[in-house]
Amino acid sequence: MRALVIGAGPAGARCATRLAERLPGAAVTLCGAEAALPYDRVALGRWLSGACAGADLVTHPLAAMRTLGIAFRPATPILALEGQEAVTARGERLPFDRAVIATGSRAIRLDVPGAGLPGVVAYRSFADVAAMRRSEGPAVVVGGGLLGLEAADALAARGLEVTVVHPLGWPMERQLDEGAGTLLARRLQRRRIRFAMPAGLAAIEGEGRATHAVLSDGRRLPARLVVMAVGIRPEVELARRSGLAVNRGILADASLRTSREDVLAIGECAEVEGRCIGLVAPALEQAEAAAATLAGEARAWAPRPDSASLKVSGTAVWSAGEIAPEAESVTLHDAGGDTYRRLFLRDGRLVGAVLYGDTAASGFFLDCIASGRAIGSRADLVLGAT
Ligand SMILES: Cc1cc2nc3c(=O)[nH]c(=O)nc-3n(C[C@H](O)[C@H](O)[C@H](O)COP(=O)(O)OP(=O)(O)OC[C@H]3O[C@@H](n4cnc5c(N)ncnc54)[C@H](O)[C@@H]3O)c2cc1C
């Protein structure tokens, strides 16, 4: 069997590896649009801050892929699938029997005047971080979500002056309620990260390269580096051009098959049961399930509640499930100890949790949310025991 995996991010690289291991006779090809070897995208912040070298992020060295018999083709974006052939951007035609699309997401870039100036980058890829590492700042990070805060912290660790511009009154509002978000902003301010909130980016000024970020309230912040961390969108262009069914992501069933029987979709580009994932653990699970499907096993992938933690040193923040202000909630706040916990309940069951300062009970709360079990005493629950 000729198996073609398109996209050499974490999901694609894992799937290619598992296919090569499970189907020793198969010819497995892994095509990536990026020039780099498959690397740990989740750890980009460590390289950005200077905690490790870029080479340390490589997860699949060439020699290991060769040993498994995987033909790796970097800098080879696939434009479309035509019948049993994949057409590359250079016009080559790669034949396949089964294809797995793992094209991930692309970072959204705000379409403001000056957005195309040198010095304006996204925070998504090896090349983005290489560009960020070349800058001496000052830096403006647009977006105070998980990625924006991680970028701001890493840039501050490099000694750059950093301001985070965020449209709401507290950061990470998708994962944190106002209480935890306010504590987090205060903690980061002590690490010399400034916040402009609530505020939006109106334009980027500069002659030849970015020099200022102009905010919607008219403020002008000096900015030699502007990092857009405003969200991601599933990368579905290849699927669209190939006539596959696409909604927000590439539609796939529980065994990761798309509308075309011999083509699967996994990771952030896929939409399964109405959901596109944005985390690495489920992307890797889908990669395992897709390899099993192609090896002839009936293995279904089922979504679990999302959980997220902030990777900023000295700051423990975790959340899972629904952050549902309209739901009943229980809060535990130890202002002296700088810990905060808020749990969201509906119909006597835990549906979401925010932990700040002390995240040791995260596994317990995730289990309560995933199992949907009935909650007895709220006091016991908030202490992490029921
Ligand atoms: C800085 C950063 C930190 C993160 N931290 C966390 C974290 O702490 N925890 C967590 O769970 N998740 C985190 N994430 C998200 C995590 O990285 C993603 O969930 C994961 O990378 C998804 O893997 P993927 O393989 O589906 O997609 P991607 O990693 O996006 O890989 C897709 C690959 O396909 C390539 N591609 C696209 N189109 C084509 C084409 N037409 N032809 C060939 N190749 C193509 C892309 O260039 C890319 O290399 C982080 C992301 C970033 C950017």
PDB file of N, CA, C and O and ligand atoms in Angstrom, residues 5-13 31-34 39-45 76-79 102-106 123-125 129 146-147 150 232 235 238 241 266-269 277-283 307-311, ligand 1:
ATOM      1  N   VAL A   5       0.990  10.857   3.809  1.00  0.00           N
ATOM      2  CA  VAL A   5       0.544  11.690   4.924  1.00  0.00           C
ATOM      3  C   VAL A   5       0.902  13.128   4.583  1.00  0.00           C
ATOM      4  O   VAL A   5       2.064  13.437   4.283  1.00  0.00           O
ATOM      5  N   ILE A   6      -0.094  14.010   4.624  1.00  0.00           N
ATOM      6  CA  ILE A   6       0.107  15.396   4.175  1.00  0.00           C
ATOM      7  C   ILE A   6       0.070  16.317   5.384  1.00  0.00           C
ATOM      8  O   ILE A   6      -0.966  16.463   6.043  1.00  0.00           O
ATOM      9  N   GLY A   7       1.218  16.940   5.679  1.00  0.00           N
ATOM     10  CA  GLY A   7       1.337  17.777   6.878  1.00  0.00           C
ATOM     11  C   GLY A   7       2.229  17.073   7.877  1.00  0.00           C
ATOM     12  O   GLY A   7       1.894  15.983   8.340  1.00  0.00           O
ATOM     13  N   ALA A   8       3.401  17.684   8.179  1.00  0.00           N
ATOM     14  CA  ALA A   8       4.366  17.025   9.069  1.00  0.00           C
ATOM     15  C   ALA A   8       4.401  17.687  10.441  1.00  0.00           C
ATOM     16  O   ALA A   8       5.447  17.849  11.044  1.00  0.00           O
ATOM     17  N   GLY A   9       3.224  18.089  10.927  1.00  0.00           N
ATOM     18  CA  GLY A   9       3.103  18.557  12.309  1.00  0.00           C
ATOM     19  C   GLY A   9       3.034  17.347  13.234  1.00  0.00           C
ATOM     20  O   GLY A   9       3.259  16.208  12.800  1.00  0.00           O
ATOM     21  N   PRO A  10       2.700  17.570  14.510  1.00  0.00           N
ATOM     22  CA  PRO A  10       2.655  16.447  15.458  1.00  0.00           C
ATOM     23  C   PRO A  10       1.729  15.321  15.004  1.00  0.00           C
ATOM     24  O   PRO A  10       2.094  14.146  15.108  1.00  0.00           O
ATOM     25  N   ALA A  11       0.552  15.655  14.471  1.00  0.00           N
ATOM     26  CA  ALA A  11      -0.399  14.599  14.088  1.00  0.00           C
ATOM     27  C   ALA A  11       0.127  13.815  12.882  1.00  0.00           C
ATOM     28  O   ALA A  11       0.125  12.576  12.886  1.00  0.00           O
ATOM     29  N   GLY A  12       0.588  14.523  11.847  1.00  0.00           N
ATOM     30  CA  GLY A  12       1.062  13.845  10.640  1.00  0.00           C
ATOM     31  C   GLY A  12       2.281  12.983  10.920  1.00  0.00           C
ATOM     32  O   GLY A  12       2.367  11.833  10.461  1.00  0.00           O
ATOM     33  N   ALA A  13       3.233  13.536  11.686  1.00  0.00           N
ATOM     34  CA  ALA A  13       4.467  12.774  11.964  1.00  0.00           C
ATOM     35  C   ALA A  13       4.149  11.517  12.776  1.00  0.00           C
ATOM     36  O   ALA A  13       4.697  10.442  12.523  1.00  0.00           O
ATOM     37  N   CYS A  31       4.746  14.378   3.665  1.00  0.00           N
ATOM     38  CA  CYS A  31       5.038  15.663   3.007  1.00  0.00           C
ATOM     39  C   CYS A  31       4.711  16.803   3.939  1.00  0.00           C
ATOM     40  O   CYS A  31       3.585  16.884   4.446  1.00  0.00           O
ATOM     41  N   GLY A  32       5.648  17.717   4.156  1.00  0.00           N
ATOM     42  CA  GLY A  32       5.378  18.879   4.995  1.00  0.00           C
ATOM     43  C   GLY A  32       5.600  20.164   4.224  1.00  0.00           C
ATOM     44  O   GLY A  32       6.537  20.255   3.411  1.00  0.00           O
ATOM     45  N   ALA A  33       4.767  21.158   4.477  1.00  0.00           N
ATOM     46  CA  ALA A  33       4.941  22.449   3.796  1.00  0.00           C
ATOM     47  C   ALA A  33       6.153  23.196   4.347  1.00  0.00           C
ATOM     48  O   ALA A  33       6.824  23.932   3.623  1.00  0.00           O
ATOM     49  N   GLU A  34       6.450  22.992   5.643  1.00  0.00           N
ATOM     50  CA  GLU A  34       7.575  23.708   6.255  1.00  0.00           C
ATOM     51  C   GLU A  34       8.898  23.057   5.846  1.00  0.00           C
ATOM     52  O   GLU A  34       8.937  21.870   5.508  1.00  0.00           O
ATOM     53  N   TYR A  39       8.796  18.889  14.304  1.00  0.00           N
ATOM     54  CA  TYR A  39       9.265  19.439  15.589  1.00  0.00           C
ATOM     55  C   TYR A  39       8.101  19.605  16.552  1.00  0.00           C
ATOM     56  O   TYR A  39       6.930  19.491  16.161  1.00  0.00           O
ATOM     57  N   ASP A  40       8.450  19.876  17.805  1.00  0.00           N
ATOM     58  CA  ASP A  40       7.466  19.994  18.885  1.00  0.00           C
ATOM     59  C   ASP A  40       6.940  21.428  18.926  1.00  0.00           C
ATOM     60  O   ASP A  40       7.547  22.297  19.540  1.00  0.00           O
ATOM     61  N   ARG A  41       5.799  21.648  18.265  1.00  0.00           N
ATOM     62  CA  ARG A  41       5.247  23.008  18.181  1.00  0.00           C
ATOM     63  C   ARG A  41       4.926  23.548  19.577  1.00  0.00           C
ATOM     64  O   ARG A  41       5.099  24.727  19.870  1.00  0.00           O
ATOM     65  N   VAL A  42       4.464  22.651  20.446  1.00  0.00           N
ATOM     66  CA  VAL A  42       4.072  23.044  21.797  1.00  0.00           C
ATOM     67  C   VAL A  42       5.249  23.663  22.565  1.00  0.00           C
ATOM     68  O   VAL A  42       5.065  24.496  23.440  1.00  0.00           O
ATOM     69  N   ALA A  43       6.466  23.259  22.211  1.00  0.00           N
ATOM     70  CA  ALA A  43       7.649  23.721  22.944  1.00  0.00           C
ATOM     71  C   ALA A  43       8.315  24.933  22.292  1.00  0.00           C
ATOM     72  O   ALA A  43       9.405  25.341  22.705  1.00  0.00           O
ATOM     73  N   LEU A  44       7.670  25.548  21.292  1.00  0.00           N
ATOM     74  CA  LEU A  44       8.302  26.695  20.616  1.00  0.00           C
ATOM     75  C   LEU A  44       8.664  27.806  21.602  1.00  0.00           C
ATOM     76  O   LEU A  44       9.666  28.507  21.440  1.00  0.00           O
ATOM     77  N   GLY A  45       7.832  27.969  22.646  1.00  0.00           N
ATOM     78  CA  GLY A  45       8.075  29.026  23.627  1.00  0.00           C
ATOM     79  C   GLY A  45       9.410  28.841  24.351  1.00  0.00           C
ATOM     80  O   GLY A  45      10.046  29.819  24.749  1.00  0.00           O
ATOM     81  N   THR A  76       7.294  20.751   0.842  1.00  0.00           N
ATOM     82  CA  THR A  76       6.507  20.185  -0.259  1.00  0.00           C
ATOM     83  C   THR A  76       5.012  20.356   0.031  1.00  0.00           C
ATOM     84  O   THR A  76       4.333  19.408   0.438  1.00  0.00           O
ATOM     85  N   PRO A  77       4.495  21.572  -0.128  1.00  0.00           N
ATOM     86  CA  PRO A  77       3.055  21.738   0.075  1.00  0.00           C
ATOM     87  C   PRO A  77       2.265  20.998  -1.006  1.00  0.00           C
ATOM     88  O   PRO A  77       2.657  21.012  -2.174  1.00  0.00           O
ATOM     89  N   ILE A  78       1.206  20.339  -0.591  1.00  0.00           N
ATOM     90  CA  ILE A  78       0.327  19.648  -1.549  1.00  0.00           C
ATOM     91  C   ILE A  78      -0.832  20.589  -1.872  1.00  0.00           C
ATOM     92  O   ILE A  78      -1.479  21.130  -0.973  1.00  0.00           O
ATOM     93  N   LEU A  79      -1.068  20.776  -3.151  1.00  0.00           N
ATOM     94  CA  LEU A  79      -2.132  21.701  -3.562  1.00  0.00           C
ATOM     95  C   LEU A  79      -3.493  21.022  -3.641  1.00  0.00           C
ATOM     96  O   LEU A  79      -4.502  21.589  -3.259  1.00  0.00           O
ATOM     97  N   ALA A 102      -3.274  16.050   7.336  1.00  0.00           N
ATOM     98  CA  ALA A 102      -2.950  16.524   8.702  1.00  0.00           C
ATOM     99  C   ALA A 102      -2.372  17.931   8.575  1.00  0.00           C
ATOM    100  O   ALA A 102      -1.266  18.205   9.025  1.00  0.00           O
ATOM    101  N   THR A 103      -3.152  18.814   7.934  1.00  0.00           N
ATOM    102  CA  THR A 103      -2.626  20.140   7.589  1.00  0.00           C
ATOM    103  C   THR A 103      -2.782  21.164   8.716  1.00  0.00           C
ATOM    104  O   THR A 103      -2.418  22.330   8.539  1.00  0.00           O
ATOM    105  N   GLY A 104      -3.336  20.750   9.864  1.00  0.00           N
ATOM    106  CA  GLY A 104      -3.331  21.620  11.044  1.00  0.00           C
ATOM    107  C   GLY A 104      -4.163  22.876  10.891  1.00  0.00           C
ATOM    108  O   GLY A 104      -5.239  22.863  10.289  1.00  0.00           O
ATOM    109  N   SER A 105      -3.629  23.960  11.440  1.00  0.00           N
ATOM    110  CA  SER A 105      -4.325  25.251  11.413  1.00  0.00           C
ATOM    111  C   SER A 105      -3.383  26.310  10.899  1.00  0.00           C
ATOM    112  O   SER A 105      -2.168  26.150  10.941  1.00  0.00           O
ATOM    113  N   ARG A 106      -3.978  27.410  10.449  1.00  0.00           N
ATOM    114  CA  ARG A 106      -3.146  28.582  10.166  1.00  0.00           C
ATOM    115  C   ARG A 106      -3.519  29.670  11.156  1.00  0.00           C
ATOM    116  O   ARG A 106      -4.659  29.752  11.622  1.00  0.00           O
ATOM    117  N   TYR A 123       2.432  33.652  15.696  1.00  0.00           N
ATOM    118  CA  TYR A 123       3.193  32.800  16.618  1.00  0.00           C
ATOM    119  C   TYR A 123       2.711  31.374  16.377  1.00  0.00           C
ATOM    120  O   TYR A 123       1.801  30.898  17.045  1.00  0.00           O
ATOM    121  N   ARG A 124       3.234  30.745  15.363  1.00  0.00           N
ATOM    122  CA  ARG A 124       2.735  29.426  14.993  1.00  0.00           C
ATOM    123  C   ARG A 124       3.850  28.453  14.631  1.00  0.00           C
ATOM    124  O   ARG A 124       3.812  27.289  14.971  1.00  0.00           O
ATOM    125  N   SER A 125       4.873  28.949  13.900  1.00  0.00           N
ATOM    126  CA  SER A 125       5.813  28.000  13.290  1.00  0.00           C
ATOM    127  C   SER A 125       7.254  28.295  13.709  1.00  0.00           C
ATOM    128  O   SER A 125       7.557  29.324  14.317  1.00  0.00           O
ATOM    129  N   VAL A 129       9.100  31.888  14.963  1.00  0.00           N
ATOM    130  CA  VAL A 129       9.920  32.071  16.162  1.00  0.00           C
ATOM    131  C   VAL A 129      11.332  32.515  15.782  1.00  0.00           C
ATOM    132  O   VAL A 129      11.934  33.350  16.466  1.00  0.00           O
ATOM    133  N   LEU A 146      -4.016  32.054  25.577  1.00  0.00           N
ATOM    134  CA  LEU A 146      -2.922  31.157  25.976  1.00  0.00           C
ATOM    135  C   LEU A 146      -1.634  31.449  25.220  1.00  0.00           C
ATOM    136  O   LEU A 146      -0.568  31.627  25.816  1.00  0.00           O
ATOM    137  N   LEU A 147      -1.749  31.529  23.885  1.00  0.00           N
ATOM    138  CA  LEU A 147      -0.538  31.691  23.076  1.00  0.00           C
ATOM    139  C   LEU A 147       0.059  33.080  23.229  1.00  0.00           C
ATOM    140  O   LEU A 147       1.279  33.240  23.306  1.00  0.00           O
ATOM    141  N   GLU A 150       1.889  33.279  26.478  1.00  0.00           N
ATOM    142  CA  GLU A 150       3.127  32.486  26.428  1.00  0.00           C
ATOM    143  C   GLU A 150       4.201  33.243  25.637  1.00  0.00           C
ATOM    144  O   GLU A 150       5.364  33.310  26.055  1.00  0.00           O
ATOM    145  N   ILE A 232      -6.752  30.803  15.604  1.00  0.00           N
ATOM    146  CA  ILE A 232      -6.350  29.914  14.503  1.00  0.00           C
ATOM    147  C   ILE A 232      -7.578  29.486  13.713  1.00  0.00           C
ATOM    148  O   ILE A 232      -8.705  29.571  14.216  1.00  0.00           O
ATOM    149  N   GLU A 235      -6.781  24.518   8.550  1.00  0.00           N
ATOM    150  CA  GLU A 235      -6.224  24.681   7.194  1.00  0.00           C
ATOM    151  C   GLU A 235      -6.933  23.676   6.270  1.00  0.00           C
ATOM    152  O   GLU A 235      -6.597  22.492   6.261  1.00  0.00           O
ATOM    153  N   LEU A 238      -6.543  22.649   0.863  1.00  0.00           N
ATOM    154  CA  LEU A 238      -6.272  21.451   0.061  1.00  0.00           C
ATOM    155  C   LEU A 238      -7.536  20.591  -0.058  1.00  0.00           C
ATOM    156  O   LEU A 238      -7.880  20.106  -1.143  1.00  0.00           O
ATOM    157  N   ARG A 241     -10.097  22.247  -2.382  1.00  0.00           N
ATOM    158  CA  ARG A 241      -9.725  22.128  -3.800  1.00  0.00           C
ATOM    159  C   ARG A 241      -9.892  20.694  -4.302  1.00  0.00           C
ATOM    160  O   ARG A 241     -10.050  20.455  -5.483  1.00  0.00           O
ATOM    161  N   ILE A 266      -6.968  14.204  10.131  1.00  0.00           N
ATOM    162  CA  ILE A 266      -6.663  14.123  11.574  1.00  0.00           C
ATOM    163  C   ILE A 266      -6.103  15.452  12.075  1.00  0.00           C
ATOM    164  O   ILE A 266      -5.625  16.277  11.290  1.00  0.00           O
ATOM    165  N   GLY A 267      -6.159  15.645  13.372  1.00  0.00           N
ATOM    166  CA  GLY A 267      -5.541  16.825  13.995  1.00  0.00           C
ATOM    167  C   GLY A 267      -6.410  18.058  13.845  1.00  0.00           C
ATOM    168  O   GLY A 267      -7.630  17.970  13.661  1.00  0.00           O
ATOM    169  N   GLU A 268      -5.774  19.212  13.910  1.00  0.00           N
ATOM    170  CA  GLU A 268      -6.527  20.468  13.971  1.00  0.00           C
ATOM    171  C   GLU A 268      -7.309  20.786  12.700  1.00  0.00           C
ATOM    172  O   GLU A 268      -8.199  21.611  12.718  1.00  0.00           O
ATOM    173  N   CYS A 269      -6.964  20.147  11.559  1.00  0.00           N
ATOM    174  CA  CYS A 269      -7.712  20.432  10.328  1.00  0.00           C
ATOM    175  C   CYS A 269      -9.025  19.667  10.265  1.00  0.00           C
ATOM    176  O   CYS A 269      -9.882  19.968   9.449  1.00  0.00           O
ATOM    177  N   ILE A 277     -10.570  20.323  17.047  1.00  0.00           N
ATOM    178  CA  ILE A 277      -9.763  20.389  18.266  1.00  0.00           C
ATOM    179  C   ILE A 277      -8.660  21.438  18.100  1.00  0.00           C
ATOM    180  O   ILE A 277      -8.316  21.798  16.968  1.00  0.00           O
ATOM    181  N   GLY A 278      -8.106  21.895  19.219  1.00  0.00           N
ATOM    182  CA  GLY A 278      -7.026  22.876  19.160  1.00  0.00           C
ATOM    183  C   GLY A 278      -5.909  22.527  20.115  1.00  0.00           C
ATOM    184  O   GLY A 278      -5.186  23.402  20.561  1.00  0.00           O
ATOM    185  N   LEU A 279      -5.805  21.249  20.442  1.00  0.00           N
ATOM    186  CA  LEU A 279      -4.806  20.802  21.422  1.00  0.00           C
ATOM    187  C   LEU A 279      -4.050  19.598  20.870  1.00  0.00           C
ATOM    188  O   LEU A 279      -4.582  18.845  20.048  1.00  0.00           O
ATOM    189  N   VAL A 280      -2.827  19.419  21.366  1.00  0.00           N
ATOM    190  CA  VAL A 280      -1.986  18.389  20.767  1.00  0.00           C
ATOM    191  C   VAL A 280      -2.370  16.967  21.183  1.00  0.00           C
ATOM    192  O   VAL A 280      -2.279  16.041  20.366  1.00  0.00           O
ATOM    193  N   ALA A 281      -2.825  16.780  22.432  1.00  0.00           N
ATOM    194  CA  ALA A 281      -3.096  15.401  22.883  1.00  0.00           C
ATOM    195  C   ALA A 281      -4.190  14.733  22.032  1.00  0.00           C
ATOM    196  O   ALA A 281      -3.993  13.610  21.536  1.00  0.00           O
ATOM    197  N   PRO A 282      -5.337  15.389  21.809  1.00  0.00           N
ATOM    198  CA  PRO A 282      -6.333  14.733  20.943  1.00  0.00           C
ATOM    199  C   PRO A 282      -5.860  14.592  19.496  1.00  0.00           C
ATOM    200  O   PRO A 282      -6.257  13.634  18.804  1.00  0.00           O
ATOM    201  N   ALA A 283      -4.991  15.510  19.030  1.00  0.00           N
ATOM    202  CA  ALA A 283      -4.459  15.383  17.658  1.00  0.00           C
ATOM    203  C   ALA A 283      -3.641  14.090  17.543  1.00  0.00           C
ATOM    204  O   ALA A 283      -3.739  13.356  16.551  1.00  0.00           O
ATOM    205  N   SER A 307      -8.965  20.423  28.077  1.00  0.00           N
ATOM    206  CA  SER A 307      -8.378  21.088  29.242  1.00  0.00           C
ATOM    207  C   SER A 307      -7.133  21.812  28.757  1.00  0.00           C
ATOM    208  O   SER A 307      -6.520  21.409  27.773  1.00  0.00           O
ATOM    209  N   ALA A 308      -6.820  22.906  29.412  1.00  0.00           N
ATOM    210  CA  ALA A 308      -5.678  23.698  28.962  1.00  0.00           C
ATOM    211  C   ALA A 308      -4.910  24.223  30.158  1.00  0.00           C
ATOM    212  O   ALA A 308      -5.505  24.586  31.172  1.00  0.00           O
ATOM    213  N   SER A 309      -3.585  24.252  30.054  1.00  0.00           N
ATOM    214  CA  SER A 309      -2.783  24.893  31.091  1.00  0.00           C
ATOM    215  C   SER A 309      -1.882  25.915  30.425  1.00  0.00           C
ATOM    216  O   SER A 309      -1.497  25.757  29.267  1.00  0.00           O
ATOM    217  N   LEU A 310      -1.567  26.935  31.196  1.00  0.00           N
ATOM    218  CA  LEU A 310      -0.701  27.991  30.687  1.00  0.00           C
ATOM    219  C   LEU A 310       0.748  27.620  30.975  1.00  0.00           C
ATOM    220  O   LEU A 310       1.083  27.283  32.110  1.00  0.00           O
ATOM    221  N   LYS A 311       1.593  27.694  29.929  1.00  0.00           N
ATOM    222  CA  LYS A 311       2.998  27.329  30.120  1.00  0.00           C
ATOM    223  C   LYS A 311       3.828  28.581  30.373  1.00  0.00           C
ATOM    224  O   LYS A 311       4.571  29.034  29.525  1.00  0.00           O
TER     225      LYS A 311
HETATM  226  C1  LIG B   1       3.395  28.245  20.357  1.00  0.00           C
HETATM  227  C2  LIG B   1       2.387  27.168  20.520  1.00  0.00           C
HETATM  228  C3  LIG B   1       2.206  26.563  21.768  1.00  0.00           C
HETATM  229  C4  LIG B   1       1.258  25.573  21.938  1.00  0.00           C
HETATM  230  N1  LIG B   1       1.100  25.009  23.170  1.00  0.00           N
HETATM  231  C5  LIG B   1       0.204  24.015  23.332  1.00  0.00           C
HETATM  232  C6  LIG B   1       0.056  23.381  24.610  1.00  0.00           C
HETATM  233  O1  LIG B   1       0.671  23.754  25.602  1.00  0.00           O
HETATM  234  N2  LIG B   1      -0.811  22.329  24.704  1.00  0.00           N
HETATM  235  C7  LIG B   1      -1.540  21.899  23.629  1.00  0.00           C
HETATM  236  O2  LIG B   1      -2.298  20.948  23.765  1.00  0.00           O
HETATM  237  N3  LIG B   1      -1.411  22.486  22.411  1.00  0.00           N
HETATM  238  C8  LIG B   1      -0.574  23.541  22.243  1.00  0.00           C
HETATM  239  N4  LIG B   1      -0.453  24.140  21.018  1.00  0.00           N
HETATM  240  C9  LIG B   1      -1.275  23.639  19.904  1.00  0.00           C
HETATM  241  C10 LIG B   1      -0.600  22.437  19.253  1.00  0.00           C
HETATM  242  O3  LIG B   1       0.663  22.817  18.770  1.00  0.00           O
HETATM  243  C11 LIG B   1      -1.477  21.929  18.120  1.00  0.00           C
HETATM  244  O4  LIG B   1      -2.673  21.428  18.687  1.00  0.00           O
HETATM  245  C12 LIG B   1      -0.794  20.838  17.312  1.00  0.00           C
HETATM  246  O5  LIG B   1       0.390  21.316  16.728  1.00  0.00           O
HETATM  247  C13 LIG B   1      -1.735  20.327  16.224  1.00  0.00           C
HETATM  248  O6  LIG B   1      -1.052  19.413  15.431  1.00  0.00           O
HETATM  249  P1  LIG B   1      -1.428  19.159  13.902  1.00  0.00           P
HETATM  250  O7  LIG B   1      -0.418  18.194  13.419  1.00  0.00           O
HETATM  251  O8  LIG B   1      -2.877  18.855  13.788  1.00  0.00           O
HETATM  252  O9  LIG B   1      -1.252  20.570  13.157  1.00  0.00           O
HETATM  253  P2  LIG B   1       0.019  21.502  12.963  1.00  0.00           P
HETATM  254  O10 LIG B   1       0.913  21.436  14.139  1.00  0.00           O
HETATM  255  O11 LIG B   1      -0.528  22.826  12.551  1.00  0.00           O
HETATM  256  O12 LIG B   1       0.808  20.870  11.740  1.00  0.00           O
HETATM  257  C14 LIG B   1       0.295  20.916  10.431  1.00  0.00           C
HETATM  258  C15 LIG B   1       1.453  20.940   9.467  1.00  0.00           C
HETATM  259  O13 LIG B   1       0.923  20.779   8.148  1.00  0.00           O
HETATM  260  C16 LIG B   1       1.587  21.669   7.265  1.00  0.00           C
HETATM  261  N5  LIG B   1       0.721  21.913   6.104  1.00  0.00           N
HETATM  262  C17 LIG B   1      -0.335  22.762   6.009  1.00  0.00           C
HETATM  263  N6  LIG B   1      -0.866  22.704   4.768  1.00  0.00           N
HETATM  264  C18 LIG B   1      -0.135  21.811   4.064  1.00  0.00           C
HETATM  265  C19 LIG B   1      -0.181  21.323   2.735  1.00  0.00           C
HETATM  266  N7  LIG B   1      -1.118  21.739   1.867  1.00  0.00           N
HETATM  267  N8  LIG B   1       0.746  20.431   2.339  1.00  0.00           N
HETATM  268  C20 LIG B   1       1.698  19.978   3.228  1.00  0.00           C
HETATM  269  N9  LIG B   1       1.796  20.406   4.493  1.00  0.00           N
HETATM  270  C21 LIG B   1       0.886  21.308   4.918  1.00  0.00           C
HETATM  271  C22 LIG B   1       1.831  22.890   8.122  1.00  0.00           C
HETATM  272  O14 LIG B   1       2.855  23.691   7.576  1.00  0.00           O
HETATM  273  C23 LIG B   1       2.207  22.271   9.458  1.00  0.00           C
HETATM  274  O15 LIG B   1       3.587  22.034   9.531  1.00  0.00           O
HETATM  275  C24 LIG B   1       0.462  25.155  20.831  1.00  0.00           C
HETATM  276  C25 LIG B   1       0.626  25.770  19.583  1.00  0.00           C
HETATM  277  C26 LIG B   1       1.567  26.776  19.428  1.00  0.00           C
HETATM  278  C27 LIG B   1       1.716  27.449  18.084  1.00  0.00           C
END
